[in-house]
Tab-separated table of C-alpha atoms and ligand atoms in Angstrom:
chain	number	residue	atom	x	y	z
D	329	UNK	CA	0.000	0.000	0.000
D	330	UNK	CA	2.639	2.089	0.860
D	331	UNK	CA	4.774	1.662	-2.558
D	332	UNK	CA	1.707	1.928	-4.117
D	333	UNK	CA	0.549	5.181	-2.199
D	334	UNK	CA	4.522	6.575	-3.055
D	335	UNK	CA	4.319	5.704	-6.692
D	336	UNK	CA	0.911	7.717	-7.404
D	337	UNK	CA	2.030	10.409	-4.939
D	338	UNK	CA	4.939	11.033	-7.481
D	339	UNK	CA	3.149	10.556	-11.255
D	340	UNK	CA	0.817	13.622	-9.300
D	341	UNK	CA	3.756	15.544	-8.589
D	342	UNK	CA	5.482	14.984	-11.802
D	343	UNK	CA	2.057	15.479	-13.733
D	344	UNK	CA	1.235	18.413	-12.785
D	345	UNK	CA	-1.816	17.235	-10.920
D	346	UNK	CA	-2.347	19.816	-8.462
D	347	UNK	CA	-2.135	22.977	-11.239
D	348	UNK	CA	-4.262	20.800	-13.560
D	349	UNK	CA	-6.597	17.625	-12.150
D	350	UNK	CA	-7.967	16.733	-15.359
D	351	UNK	CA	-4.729	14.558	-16.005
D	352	UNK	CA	-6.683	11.698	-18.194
D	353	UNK	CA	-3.572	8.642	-17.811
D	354	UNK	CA	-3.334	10.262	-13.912
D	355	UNK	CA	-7.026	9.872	-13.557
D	356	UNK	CA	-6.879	6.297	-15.511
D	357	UNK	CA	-4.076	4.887	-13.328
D	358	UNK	CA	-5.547	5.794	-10.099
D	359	UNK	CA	-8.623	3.887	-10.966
D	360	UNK	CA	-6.792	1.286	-12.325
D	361	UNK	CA	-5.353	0.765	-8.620
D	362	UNK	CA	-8.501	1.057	-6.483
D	363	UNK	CA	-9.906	-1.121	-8.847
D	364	UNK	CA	-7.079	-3.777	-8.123
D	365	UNK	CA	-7.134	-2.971	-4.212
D	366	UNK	CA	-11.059	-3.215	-4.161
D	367	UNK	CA	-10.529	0.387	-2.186
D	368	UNK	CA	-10.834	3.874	-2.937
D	369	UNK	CA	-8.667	6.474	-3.604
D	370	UNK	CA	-8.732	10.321	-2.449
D	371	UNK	CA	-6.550	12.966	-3.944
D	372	UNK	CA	-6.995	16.139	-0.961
D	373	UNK	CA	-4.705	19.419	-2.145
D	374	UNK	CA	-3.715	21.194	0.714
D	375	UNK	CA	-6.629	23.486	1.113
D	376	UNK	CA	-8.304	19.696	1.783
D	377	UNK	CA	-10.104	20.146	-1.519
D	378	UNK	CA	-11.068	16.210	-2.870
D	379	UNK	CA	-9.483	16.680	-6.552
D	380	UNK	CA	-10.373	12.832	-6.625
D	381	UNK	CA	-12.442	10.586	-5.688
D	382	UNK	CA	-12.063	7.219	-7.749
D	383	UNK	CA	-15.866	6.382	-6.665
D	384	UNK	CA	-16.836	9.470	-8.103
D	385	UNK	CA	-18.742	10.709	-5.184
D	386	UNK	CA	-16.801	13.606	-3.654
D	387	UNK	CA	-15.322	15.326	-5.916
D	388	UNK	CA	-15.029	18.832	-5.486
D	389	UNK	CA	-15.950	18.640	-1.942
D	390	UNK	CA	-14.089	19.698	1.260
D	391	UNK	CA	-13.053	17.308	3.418
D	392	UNK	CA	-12.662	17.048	6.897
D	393	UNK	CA	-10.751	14.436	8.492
D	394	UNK	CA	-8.458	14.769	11.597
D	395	UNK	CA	-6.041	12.448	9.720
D	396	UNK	CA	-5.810	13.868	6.215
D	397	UNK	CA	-5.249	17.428	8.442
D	398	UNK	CA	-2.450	15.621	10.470
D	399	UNK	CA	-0.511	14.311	7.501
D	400	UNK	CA	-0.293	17.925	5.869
D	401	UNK	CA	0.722	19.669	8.817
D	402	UNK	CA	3.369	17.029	8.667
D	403	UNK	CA	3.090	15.504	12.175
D	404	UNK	CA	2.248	11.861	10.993
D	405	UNK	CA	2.983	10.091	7.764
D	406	UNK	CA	0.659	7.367	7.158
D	407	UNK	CA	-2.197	6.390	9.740
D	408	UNK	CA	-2.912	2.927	9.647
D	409	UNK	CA	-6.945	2.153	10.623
D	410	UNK	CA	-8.654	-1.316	10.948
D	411	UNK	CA	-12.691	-0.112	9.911
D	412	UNK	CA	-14.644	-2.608	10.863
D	413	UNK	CA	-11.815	-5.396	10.224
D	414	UNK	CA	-12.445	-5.244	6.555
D	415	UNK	CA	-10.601	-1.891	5.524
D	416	UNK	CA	-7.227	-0.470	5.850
D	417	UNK	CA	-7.286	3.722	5.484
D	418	UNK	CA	-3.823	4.984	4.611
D	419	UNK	CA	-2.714	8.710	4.192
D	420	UNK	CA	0.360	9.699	2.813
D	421	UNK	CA	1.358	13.044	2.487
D	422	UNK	CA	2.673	14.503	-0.953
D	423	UNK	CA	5.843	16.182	-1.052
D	424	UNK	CA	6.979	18.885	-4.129
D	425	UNK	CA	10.029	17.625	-5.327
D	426	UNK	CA	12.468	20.556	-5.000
D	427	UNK	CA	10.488	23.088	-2.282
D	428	UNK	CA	9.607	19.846	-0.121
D	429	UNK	CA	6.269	21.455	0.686
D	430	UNK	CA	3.532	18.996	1.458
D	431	UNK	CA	0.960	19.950	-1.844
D	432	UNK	CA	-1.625	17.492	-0.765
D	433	UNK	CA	-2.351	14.446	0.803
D	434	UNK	CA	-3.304	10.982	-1.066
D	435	UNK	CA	-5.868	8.981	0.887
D	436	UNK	CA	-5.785	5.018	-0.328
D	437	UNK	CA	-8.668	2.958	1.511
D	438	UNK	CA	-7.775	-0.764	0.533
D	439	UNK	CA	-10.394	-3.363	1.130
D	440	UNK	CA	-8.726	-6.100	3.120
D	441	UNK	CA	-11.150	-8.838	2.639
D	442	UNK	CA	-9.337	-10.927	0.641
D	443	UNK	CA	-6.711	-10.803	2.884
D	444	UNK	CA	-8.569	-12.016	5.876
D	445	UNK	CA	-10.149	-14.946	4.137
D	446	UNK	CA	-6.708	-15.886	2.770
D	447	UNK	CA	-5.622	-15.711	6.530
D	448	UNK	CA	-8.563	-17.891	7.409
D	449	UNK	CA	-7.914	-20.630	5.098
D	450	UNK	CA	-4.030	-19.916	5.989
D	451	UNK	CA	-4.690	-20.556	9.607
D	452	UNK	CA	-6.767	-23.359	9.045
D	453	UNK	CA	-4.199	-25.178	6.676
D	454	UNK	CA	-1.829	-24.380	9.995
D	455	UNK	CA	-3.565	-26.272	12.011
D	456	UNK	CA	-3.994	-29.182	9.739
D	457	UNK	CA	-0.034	-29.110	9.395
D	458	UNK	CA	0.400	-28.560	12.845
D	459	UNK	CA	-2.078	-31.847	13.909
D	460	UNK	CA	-0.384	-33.604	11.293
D	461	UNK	CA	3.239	-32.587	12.342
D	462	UNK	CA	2.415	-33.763	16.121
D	463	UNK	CA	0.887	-36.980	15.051
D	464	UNK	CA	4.258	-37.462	12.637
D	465	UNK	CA	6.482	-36.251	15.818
D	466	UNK	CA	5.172	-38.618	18.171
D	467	UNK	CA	5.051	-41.844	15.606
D	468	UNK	CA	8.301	-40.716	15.377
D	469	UNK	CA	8.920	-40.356	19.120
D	470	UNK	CA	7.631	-43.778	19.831
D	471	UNK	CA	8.979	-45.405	17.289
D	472	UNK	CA	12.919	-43.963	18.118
D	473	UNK	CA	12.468	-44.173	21.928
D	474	UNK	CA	11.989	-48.088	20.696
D	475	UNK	CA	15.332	-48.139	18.952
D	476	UNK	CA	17.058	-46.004	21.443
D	477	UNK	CA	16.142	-48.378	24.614
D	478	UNK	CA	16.679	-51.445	23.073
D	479	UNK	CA	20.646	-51.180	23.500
D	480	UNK	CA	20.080	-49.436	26.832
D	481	UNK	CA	17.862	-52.708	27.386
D	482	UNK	CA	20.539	-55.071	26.220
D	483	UNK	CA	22.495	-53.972	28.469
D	484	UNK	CA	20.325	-53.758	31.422
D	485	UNK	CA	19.560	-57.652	30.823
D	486	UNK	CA	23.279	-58.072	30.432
D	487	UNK	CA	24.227	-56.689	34.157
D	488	UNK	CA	21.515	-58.912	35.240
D	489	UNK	CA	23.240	-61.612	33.751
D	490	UNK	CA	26.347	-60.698	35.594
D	491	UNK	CA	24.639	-60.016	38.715
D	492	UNK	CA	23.083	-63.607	38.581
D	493	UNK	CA	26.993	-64.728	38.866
D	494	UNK	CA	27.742	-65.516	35.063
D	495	UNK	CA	30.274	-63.453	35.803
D	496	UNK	CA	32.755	-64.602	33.042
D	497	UNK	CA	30.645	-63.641	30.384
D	498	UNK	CA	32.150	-60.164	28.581
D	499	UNK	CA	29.242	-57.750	28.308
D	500	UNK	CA	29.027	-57.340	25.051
D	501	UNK	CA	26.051	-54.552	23.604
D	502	UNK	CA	25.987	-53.478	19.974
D	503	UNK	CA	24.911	-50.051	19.800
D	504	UNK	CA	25.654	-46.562	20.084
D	505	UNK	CA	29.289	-45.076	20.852
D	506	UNK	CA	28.035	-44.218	24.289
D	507	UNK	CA	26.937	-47.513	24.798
D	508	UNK	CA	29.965	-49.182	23.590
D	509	UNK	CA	31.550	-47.165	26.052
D	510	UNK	CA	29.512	-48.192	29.319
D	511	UNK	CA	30.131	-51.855	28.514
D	512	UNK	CA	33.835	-51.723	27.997
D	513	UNK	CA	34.161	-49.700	31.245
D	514	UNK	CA	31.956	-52.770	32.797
D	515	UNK	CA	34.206	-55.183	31.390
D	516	UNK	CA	36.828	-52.760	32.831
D	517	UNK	CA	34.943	-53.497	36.108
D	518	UNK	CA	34.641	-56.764	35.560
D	519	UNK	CA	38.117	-57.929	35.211
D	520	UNK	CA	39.336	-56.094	38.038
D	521	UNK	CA	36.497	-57.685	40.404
D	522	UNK	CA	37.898	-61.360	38.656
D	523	UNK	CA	41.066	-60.307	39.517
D	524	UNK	CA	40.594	-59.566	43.015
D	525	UNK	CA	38.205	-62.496	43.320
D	526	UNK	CA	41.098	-64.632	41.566
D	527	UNK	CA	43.742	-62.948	44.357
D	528	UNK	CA	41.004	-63.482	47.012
D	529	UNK	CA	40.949	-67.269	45.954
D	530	UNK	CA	44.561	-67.825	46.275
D	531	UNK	CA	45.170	-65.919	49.333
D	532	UNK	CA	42.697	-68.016	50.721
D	533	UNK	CA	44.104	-71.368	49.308
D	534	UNK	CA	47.746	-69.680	50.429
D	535	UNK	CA	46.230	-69.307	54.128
D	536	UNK	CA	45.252	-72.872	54.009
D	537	UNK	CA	48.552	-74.171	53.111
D	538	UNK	CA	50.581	-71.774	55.181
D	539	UNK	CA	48.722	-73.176	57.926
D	540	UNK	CA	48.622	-76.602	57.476
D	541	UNK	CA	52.034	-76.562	56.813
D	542	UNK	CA	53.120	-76.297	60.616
D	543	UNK	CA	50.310	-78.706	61.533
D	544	UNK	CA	51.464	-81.751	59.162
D	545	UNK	CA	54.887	-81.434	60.786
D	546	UNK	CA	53.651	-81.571	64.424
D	547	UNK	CA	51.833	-84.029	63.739
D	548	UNK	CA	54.195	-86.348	61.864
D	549	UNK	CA	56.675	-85.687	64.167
D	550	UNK	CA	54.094	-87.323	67.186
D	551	UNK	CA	53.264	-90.249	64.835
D	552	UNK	CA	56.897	-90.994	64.770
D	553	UNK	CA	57.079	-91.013	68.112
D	554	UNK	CA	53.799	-92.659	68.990
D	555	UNK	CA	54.749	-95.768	66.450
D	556	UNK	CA	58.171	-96.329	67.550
D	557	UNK	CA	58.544	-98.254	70.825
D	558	UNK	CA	61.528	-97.910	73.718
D	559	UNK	CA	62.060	-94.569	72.259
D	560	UNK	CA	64.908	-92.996	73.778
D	561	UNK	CA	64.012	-89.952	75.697
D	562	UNK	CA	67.037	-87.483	73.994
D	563	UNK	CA	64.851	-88.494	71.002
D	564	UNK	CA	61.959	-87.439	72.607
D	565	UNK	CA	63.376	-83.989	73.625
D	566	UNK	CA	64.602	-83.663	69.695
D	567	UNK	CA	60.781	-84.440	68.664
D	568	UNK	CA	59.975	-82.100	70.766
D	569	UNK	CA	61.936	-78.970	70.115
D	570	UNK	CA	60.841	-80.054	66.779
D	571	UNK	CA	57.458	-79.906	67.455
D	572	UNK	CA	58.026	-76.431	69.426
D	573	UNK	CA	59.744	-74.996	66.601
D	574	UNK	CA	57.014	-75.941	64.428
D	575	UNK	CA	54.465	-74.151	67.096
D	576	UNK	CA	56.216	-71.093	66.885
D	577	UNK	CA	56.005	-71.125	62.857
D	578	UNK	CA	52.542	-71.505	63.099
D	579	UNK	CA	52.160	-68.276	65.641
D	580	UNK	CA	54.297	-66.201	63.659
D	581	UNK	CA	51.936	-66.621	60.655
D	582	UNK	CA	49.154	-66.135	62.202
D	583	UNK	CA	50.009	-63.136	63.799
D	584	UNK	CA	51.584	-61.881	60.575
D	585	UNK	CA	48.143	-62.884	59.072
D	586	UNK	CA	46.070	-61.150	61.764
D	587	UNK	CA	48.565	-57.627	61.260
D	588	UNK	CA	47.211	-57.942	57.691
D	589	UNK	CA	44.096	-58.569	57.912
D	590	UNK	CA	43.907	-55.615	60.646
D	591	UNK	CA	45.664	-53.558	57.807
D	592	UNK	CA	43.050	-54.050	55.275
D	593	UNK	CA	40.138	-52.383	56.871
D	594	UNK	CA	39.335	-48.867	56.258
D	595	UNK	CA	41.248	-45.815	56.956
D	596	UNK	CA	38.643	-45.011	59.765
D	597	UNK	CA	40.965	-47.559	61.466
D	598	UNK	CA	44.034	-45.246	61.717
D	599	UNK	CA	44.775	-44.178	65.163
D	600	UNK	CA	46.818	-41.342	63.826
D	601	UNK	CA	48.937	-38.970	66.465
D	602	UNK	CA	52.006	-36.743	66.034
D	603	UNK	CA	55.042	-38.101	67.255
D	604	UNK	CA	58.735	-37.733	66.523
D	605	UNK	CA	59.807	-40.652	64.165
D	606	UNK	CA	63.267	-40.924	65.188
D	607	UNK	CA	62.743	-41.707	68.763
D	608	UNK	CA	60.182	-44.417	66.611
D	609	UNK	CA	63.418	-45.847	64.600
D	610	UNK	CA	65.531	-45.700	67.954
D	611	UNK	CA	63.077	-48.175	69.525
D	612	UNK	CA	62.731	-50.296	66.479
D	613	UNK	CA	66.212	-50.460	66.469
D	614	UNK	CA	66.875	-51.690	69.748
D	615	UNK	CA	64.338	-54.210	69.267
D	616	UNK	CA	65.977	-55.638	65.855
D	617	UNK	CA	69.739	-55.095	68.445
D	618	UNK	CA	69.666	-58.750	69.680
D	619	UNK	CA	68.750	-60.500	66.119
D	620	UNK	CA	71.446	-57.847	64.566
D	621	UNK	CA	73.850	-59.276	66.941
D	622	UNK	CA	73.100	-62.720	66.868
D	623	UNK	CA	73.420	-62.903	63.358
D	624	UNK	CA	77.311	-60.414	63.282
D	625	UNK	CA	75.320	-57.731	61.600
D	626	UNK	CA	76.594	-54.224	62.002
D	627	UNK	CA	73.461	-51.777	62.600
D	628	UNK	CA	74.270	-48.444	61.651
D	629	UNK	CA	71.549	-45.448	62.730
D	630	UNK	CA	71.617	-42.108	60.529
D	631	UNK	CA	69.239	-39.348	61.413
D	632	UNK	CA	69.953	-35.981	59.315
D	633	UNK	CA	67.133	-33.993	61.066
D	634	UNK	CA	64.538	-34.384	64.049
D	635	UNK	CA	60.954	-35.247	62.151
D	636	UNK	CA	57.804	-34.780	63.861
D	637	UNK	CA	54.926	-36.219	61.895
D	638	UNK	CA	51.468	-37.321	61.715
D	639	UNK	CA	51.552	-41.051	61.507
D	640	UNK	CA	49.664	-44.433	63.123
D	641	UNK	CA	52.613	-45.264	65.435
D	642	UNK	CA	51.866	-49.151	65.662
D	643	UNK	CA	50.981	-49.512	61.988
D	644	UNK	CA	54.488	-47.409	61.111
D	645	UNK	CA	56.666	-49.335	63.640
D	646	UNK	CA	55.448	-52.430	62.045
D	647	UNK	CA	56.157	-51.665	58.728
D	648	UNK	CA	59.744	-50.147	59.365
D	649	UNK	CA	60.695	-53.454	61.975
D	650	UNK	CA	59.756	-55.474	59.077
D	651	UNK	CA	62.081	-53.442	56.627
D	652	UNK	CA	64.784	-53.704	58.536
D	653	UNK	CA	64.077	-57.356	59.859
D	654	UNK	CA	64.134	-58.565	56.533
D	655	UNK	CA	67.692	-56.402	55.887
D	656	UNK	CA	69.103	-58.379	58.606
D	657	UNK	CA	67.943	-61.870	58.246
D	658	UNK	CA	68.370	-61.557	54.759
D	659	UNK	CA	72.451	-60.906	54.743
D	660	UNK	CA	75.847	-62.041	54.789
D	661	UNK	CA	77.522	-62.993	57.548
D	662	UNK	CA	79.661	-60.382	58.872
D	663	UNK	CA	77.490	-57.667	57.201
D	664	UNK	CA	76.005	-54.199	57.541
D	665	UNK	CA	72.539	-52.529	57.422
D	666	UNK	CA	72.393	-48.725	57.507
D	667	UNK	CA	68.724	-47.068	58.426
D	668	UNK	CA	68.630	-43.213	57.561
D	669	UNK	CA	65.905	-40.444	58.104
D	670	UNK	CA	65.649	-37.451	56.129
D	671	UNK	CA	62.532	-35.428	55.487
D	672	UNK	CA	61.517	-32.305	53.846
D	673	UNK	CA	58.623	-29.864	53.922
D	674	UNK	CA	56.042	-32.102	52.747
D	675	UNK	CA	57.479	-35.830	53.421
D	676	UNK	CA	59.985	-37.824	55.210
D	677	UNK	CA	61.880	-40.347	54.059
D	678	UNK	CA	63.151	-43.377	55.357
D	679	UNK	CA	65.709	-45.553	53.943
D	680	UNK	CA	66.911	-48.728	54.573
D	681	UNK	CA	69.946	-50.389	53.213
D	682	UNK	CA	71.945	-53.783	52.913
D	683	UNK	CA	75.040	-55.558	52.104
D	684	UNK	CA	72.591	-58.739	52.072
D	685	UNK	CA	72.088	-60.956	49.371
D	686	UNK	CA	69.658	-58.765	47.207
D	687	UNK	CA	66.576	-59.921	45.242
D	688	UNK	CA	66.902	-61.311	41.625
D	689	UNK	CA	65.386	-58.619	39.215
D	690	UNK	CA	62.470	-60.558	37.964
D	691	UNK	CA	61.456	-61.739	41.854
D	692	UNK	CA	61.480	-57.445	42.421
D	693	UNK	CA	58.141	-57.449	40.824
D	694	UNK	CA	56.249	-60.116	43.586
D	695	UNK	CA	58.223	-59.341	47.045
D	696	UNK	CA	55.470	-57.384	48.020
D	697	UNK	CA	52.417	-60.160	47.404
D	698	UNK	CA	51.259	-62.041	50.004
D	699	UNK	CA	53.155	-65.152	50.780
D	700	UNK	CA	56.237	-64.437	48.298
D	701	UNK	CA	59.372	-65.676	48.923
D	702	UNK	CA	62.294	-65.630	46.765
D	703	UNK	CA	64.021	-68.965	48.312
D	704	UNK	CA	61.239	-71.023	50.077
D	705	UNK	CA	63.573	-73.048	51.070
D	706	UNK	CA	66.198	-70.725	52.571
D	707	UNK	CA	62.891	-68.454	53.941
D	708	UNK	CA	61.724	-71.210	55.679
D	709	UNK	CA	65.577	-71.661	57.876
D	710	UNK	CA	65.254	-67.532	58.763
D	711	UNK	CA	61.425	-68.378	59.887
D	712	UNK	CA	59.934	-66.202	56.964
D	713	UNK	CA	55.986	-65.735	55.986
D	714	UNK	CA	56.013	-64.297	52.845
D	715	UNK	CA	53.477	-61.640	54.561
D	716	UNK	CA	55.940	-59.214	56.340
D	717	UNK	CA	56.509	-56.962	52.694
D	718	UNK	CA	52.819	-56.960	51.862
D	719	UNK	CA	52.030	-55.702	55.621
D	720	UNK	CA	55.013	-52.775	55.321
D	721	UNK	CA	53.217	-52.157	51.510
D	722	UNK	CA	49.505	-51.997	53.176
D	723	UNK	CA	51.053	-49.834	56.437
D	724	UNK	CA	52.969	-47.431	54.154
D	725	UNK	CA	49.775	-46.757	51.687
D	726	UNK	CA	47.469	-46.133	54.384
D	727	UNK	CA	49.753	-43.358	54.999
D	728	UNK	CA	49.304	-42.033	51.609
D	729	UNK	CA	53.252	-42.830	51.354
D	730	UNK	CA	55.173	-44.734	48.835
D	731	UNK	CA	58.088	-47.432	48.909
D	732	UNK	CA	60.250	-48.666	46.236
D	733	UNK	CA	63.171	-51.115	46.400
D	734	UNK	CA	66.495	-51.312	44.663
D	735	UNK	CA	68.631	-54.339	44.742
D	736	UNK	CA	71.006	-56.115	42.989
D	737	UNK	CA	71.770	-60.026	43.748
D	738	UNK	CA	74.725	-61.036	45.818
D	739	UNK	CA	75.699	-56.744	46.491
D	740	UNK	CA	72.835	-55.082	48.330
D	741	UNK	CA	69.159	-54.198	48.877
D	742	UNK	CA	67.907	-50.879	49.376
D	743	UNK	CA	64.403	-50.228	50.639
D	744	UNK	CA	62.811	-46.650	50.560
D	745	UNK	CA	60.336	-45.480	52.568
D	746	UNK	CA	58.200	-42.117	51.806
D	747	UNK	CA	55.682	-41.029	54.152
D	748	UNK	CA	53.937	-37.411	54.183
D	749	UNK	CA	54.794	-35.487	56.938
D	750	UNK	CA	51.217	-34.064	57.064
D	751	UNK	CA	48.477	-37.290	57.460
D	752	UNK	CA	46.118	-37.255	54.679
D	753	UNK	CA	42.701	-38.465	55.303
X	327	ADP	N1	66.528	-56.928	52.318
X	327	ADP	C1	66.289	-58.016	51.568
X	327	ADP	N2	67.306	-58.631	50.938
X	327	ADP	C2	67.073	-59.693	50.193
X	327	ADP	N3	65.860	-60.269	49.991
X	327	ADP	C3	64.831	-59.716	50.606
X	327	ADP	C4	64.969	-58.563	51.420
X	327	ADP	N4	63.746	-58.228	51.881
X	327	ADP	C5	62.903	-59.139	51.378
X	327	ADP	N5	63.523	-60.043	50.624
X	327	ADP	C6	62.892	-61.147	49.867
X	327	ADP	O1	61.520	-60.909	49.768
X	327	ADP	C7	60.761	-61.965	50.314
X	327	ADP	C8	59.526	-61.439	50.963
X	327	ADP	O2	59.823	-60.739	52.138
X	327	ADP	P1	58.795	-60.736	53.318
X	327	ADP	O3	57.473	-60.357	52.709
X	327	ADP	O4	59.289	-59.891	54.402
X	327	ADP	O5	58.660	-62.233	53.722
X	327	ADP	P2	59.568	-63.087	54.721
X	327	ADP	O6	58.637	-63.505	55.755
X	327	ADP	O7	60.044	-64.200	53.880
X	327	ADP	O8	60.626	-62.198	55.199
X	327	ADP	C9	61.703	-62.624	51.285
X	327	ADP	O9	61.376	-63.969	51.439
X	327	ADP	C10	63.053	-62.455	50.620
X	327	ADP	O10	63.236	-63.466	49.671
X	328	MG	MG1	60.153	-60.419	56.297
């Protein structure tokens, strides 16, 4: 309407319109417009004389409308009115090309019926594409949320599976990526519960035979004795300190067993106090004296600072006795075993060294699992368990520490110890 209103406002400018109304192609094309709009046309000069009126009815008249008056003072350019819902009144206010004096105002009064059924048949085809569109959506909806569940399904049924005990079945879901990825993090999960189960199983079974071990001597030692008649009594006493030794085998693992059992519950456990760790490494020490002595070894004691710390004391005294233990019963005659603390801000450090017999390079890997010996059979003479490294390993961690071991067969073993200084829960 507006292009349209622009358009005739300049072919009346350029016409000549206002000096001469009688324009017949002016006349003809304004018309020609109303005819196309359905709507009438008003051509007001700016004494609001009508110079046209395309229905023929007011021409020559004055009119008097509070828009037309508006639009050639200038204060508002087009007025946009709804009559009645069916008709859109327009004025637009014509300009003289060089003086840009408003001449006259052009008043275009468009029927907008056509538009208003077009917008009812518009809205109703919406609504047909909109019903349409939500039926699609929701076939689509319930169709997809099918295809989507089904591996989410799969693998629901599959964790059942496991959780029935078929637990060496791999979960195995086709899928999406994401999918994929929650069953290869359960078979993740899975193998590390086997493995534990399969380390449960033979820690068990290792118990069992640890245990027995003791008990099959004792008691073929008494048979021996019970069978045999006139036995001698020096035999007897032999049997006996046998059978004592024997006794004392069995204690030792089960108090070793017992330390690690105590070691494996939760951190809750830790009884955790400050105390200075070398008057801890004295006393070790002069427990370890007497078997350091027995056995020729020279115990050497290096402390390069005083270190107060946050540690369990028992738990800590136990893992450091059986560093330092092993260093001695695991030696050469006439050797050495130095013990050192250091620390720093954050952690101290304790080291343990050797002259012993060291640990071949590929045993390194297992001294710390339960029951591992190098040399059973050489373990077994120095009254060994197999346990004491894996209770130092369990002690150390619940400190949040570390220890690591260096050794080379025949020279030396080094053992070191790191512990923060500050306990963290
Ligand atoms: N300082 C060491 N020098 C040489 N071998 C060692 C030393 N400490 C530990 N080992 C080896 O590691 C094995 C495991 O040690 P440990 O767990 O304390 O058990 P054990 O009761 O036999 O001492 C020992 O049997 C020994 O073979
Ligand atoms: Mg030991």
């Amino acid at each position: 309407m507006q292009s349209q209103g622009s358009s005739l406002a300049n072919l009346l400018i350029s016409s000549g319109y206002f000096g001469d109304p009688s324009v017949e192609e002016v006349n003809t094309e304004l018309s020609r417009i109303a005819n196309i709009y359905d709507g009438r046309i008003l051509v007001i000069d700016s004494k609001l004389n009508i110079l046209k009126d395309t229905y023929g009815i007011e021409d020559g008249n004055t009119i008097i409308s509070e828009d037309v008056i508006k639009c050639l003072r200038g204060t508002s350019n087009s007025i946009y009115q709804n009559k009645q819902g069916n008709y859109i009144e327009m004025t637009l206010p014509i300009t003289h090309n060089n003086t840009k004096d408003i001449v006259g105002v052009i008043l275009l009064n468009f029927s907008i019926k056509n538009i208003n059924s077009i917008s009812v048949v518009l809205s109703q085809k919406a609504s047909i594409l909109f019903l349409t569109t939500a039926i699609l959506i929701f076939v689509y909806a319930f169709f997809y949320s099918g295809v989507f569940t089904k591996p989410f399904n799969n693998l629901k049924k599959a964790i059942g599976h496991l959780t029935e005990g078929y637990m060496d079945e791999e979960v195995k879901v086709e899928g999406f990526y994401e999918v994929g990825q929650i069953s290869n993090s359960l078979n993740q999960m899975l193998l590390r519960i086997k493995n534990l189960e399969r380390s449960r199983q033979e820690f068990v079974s290792n118990v069992s035979h640890e245990l027995k071990t003791p008990i099959t001597s004792i008691k073929v030692l008494a048979d021996s004795l019970i069978m045999q008649e006139n036995v001698p009594p020096e035999l007897y006493r032999e049997f006996l300190v046998d059978i004592t030794e024997e006794i004392e085998r069995e204690n030792k693992i089960i108090t070793d067993l017992l330390s690690l059992v105590k070691l494996d519950k939760t951190a809750s456990e830790m009884n955790i106090t400050s105390i200075k760790i070398n008057d801890l490494l004295e006393l070790v020490l002069k427990r370890l004296r007497p078997i350091a002595k027995k056995n020729n070894i020279e115990l050497i004691y290096e402390s390069f600072r005083p270190v107060i710390a946050e540690v369990d004391e028992v738990k800590l005294s136990l893992a450091l006795s059986n560093l330092i233990e092993n260093a001695i019963k695991y030696n050469v005659e006439d050797g050495w075993v130095r013990v050192s603390l250091n620390a720093d801000h954050k952690y101290f450090y304790v080291k343990v060294m050797d002259s012993g017999i060291g640990i071949p390079e590929e045993a390194q890997d297992f001294i710390f699992d339960r029951f591992f010996r190098v040399d059973k059979a050489r373990s077994r003479g120095t009254g060994g368990t197999g346990l004491g490294l894996s209770i130092t390993k369990n002690a150390v961690h619940m400190h949040k520490g570390a220890i690591k071991v260096f050794s080379k067969e025949n020279e030396g073993t080094t053992f070191t110890v790191r512990v923060p200084i500050n306990y963290i829960a």
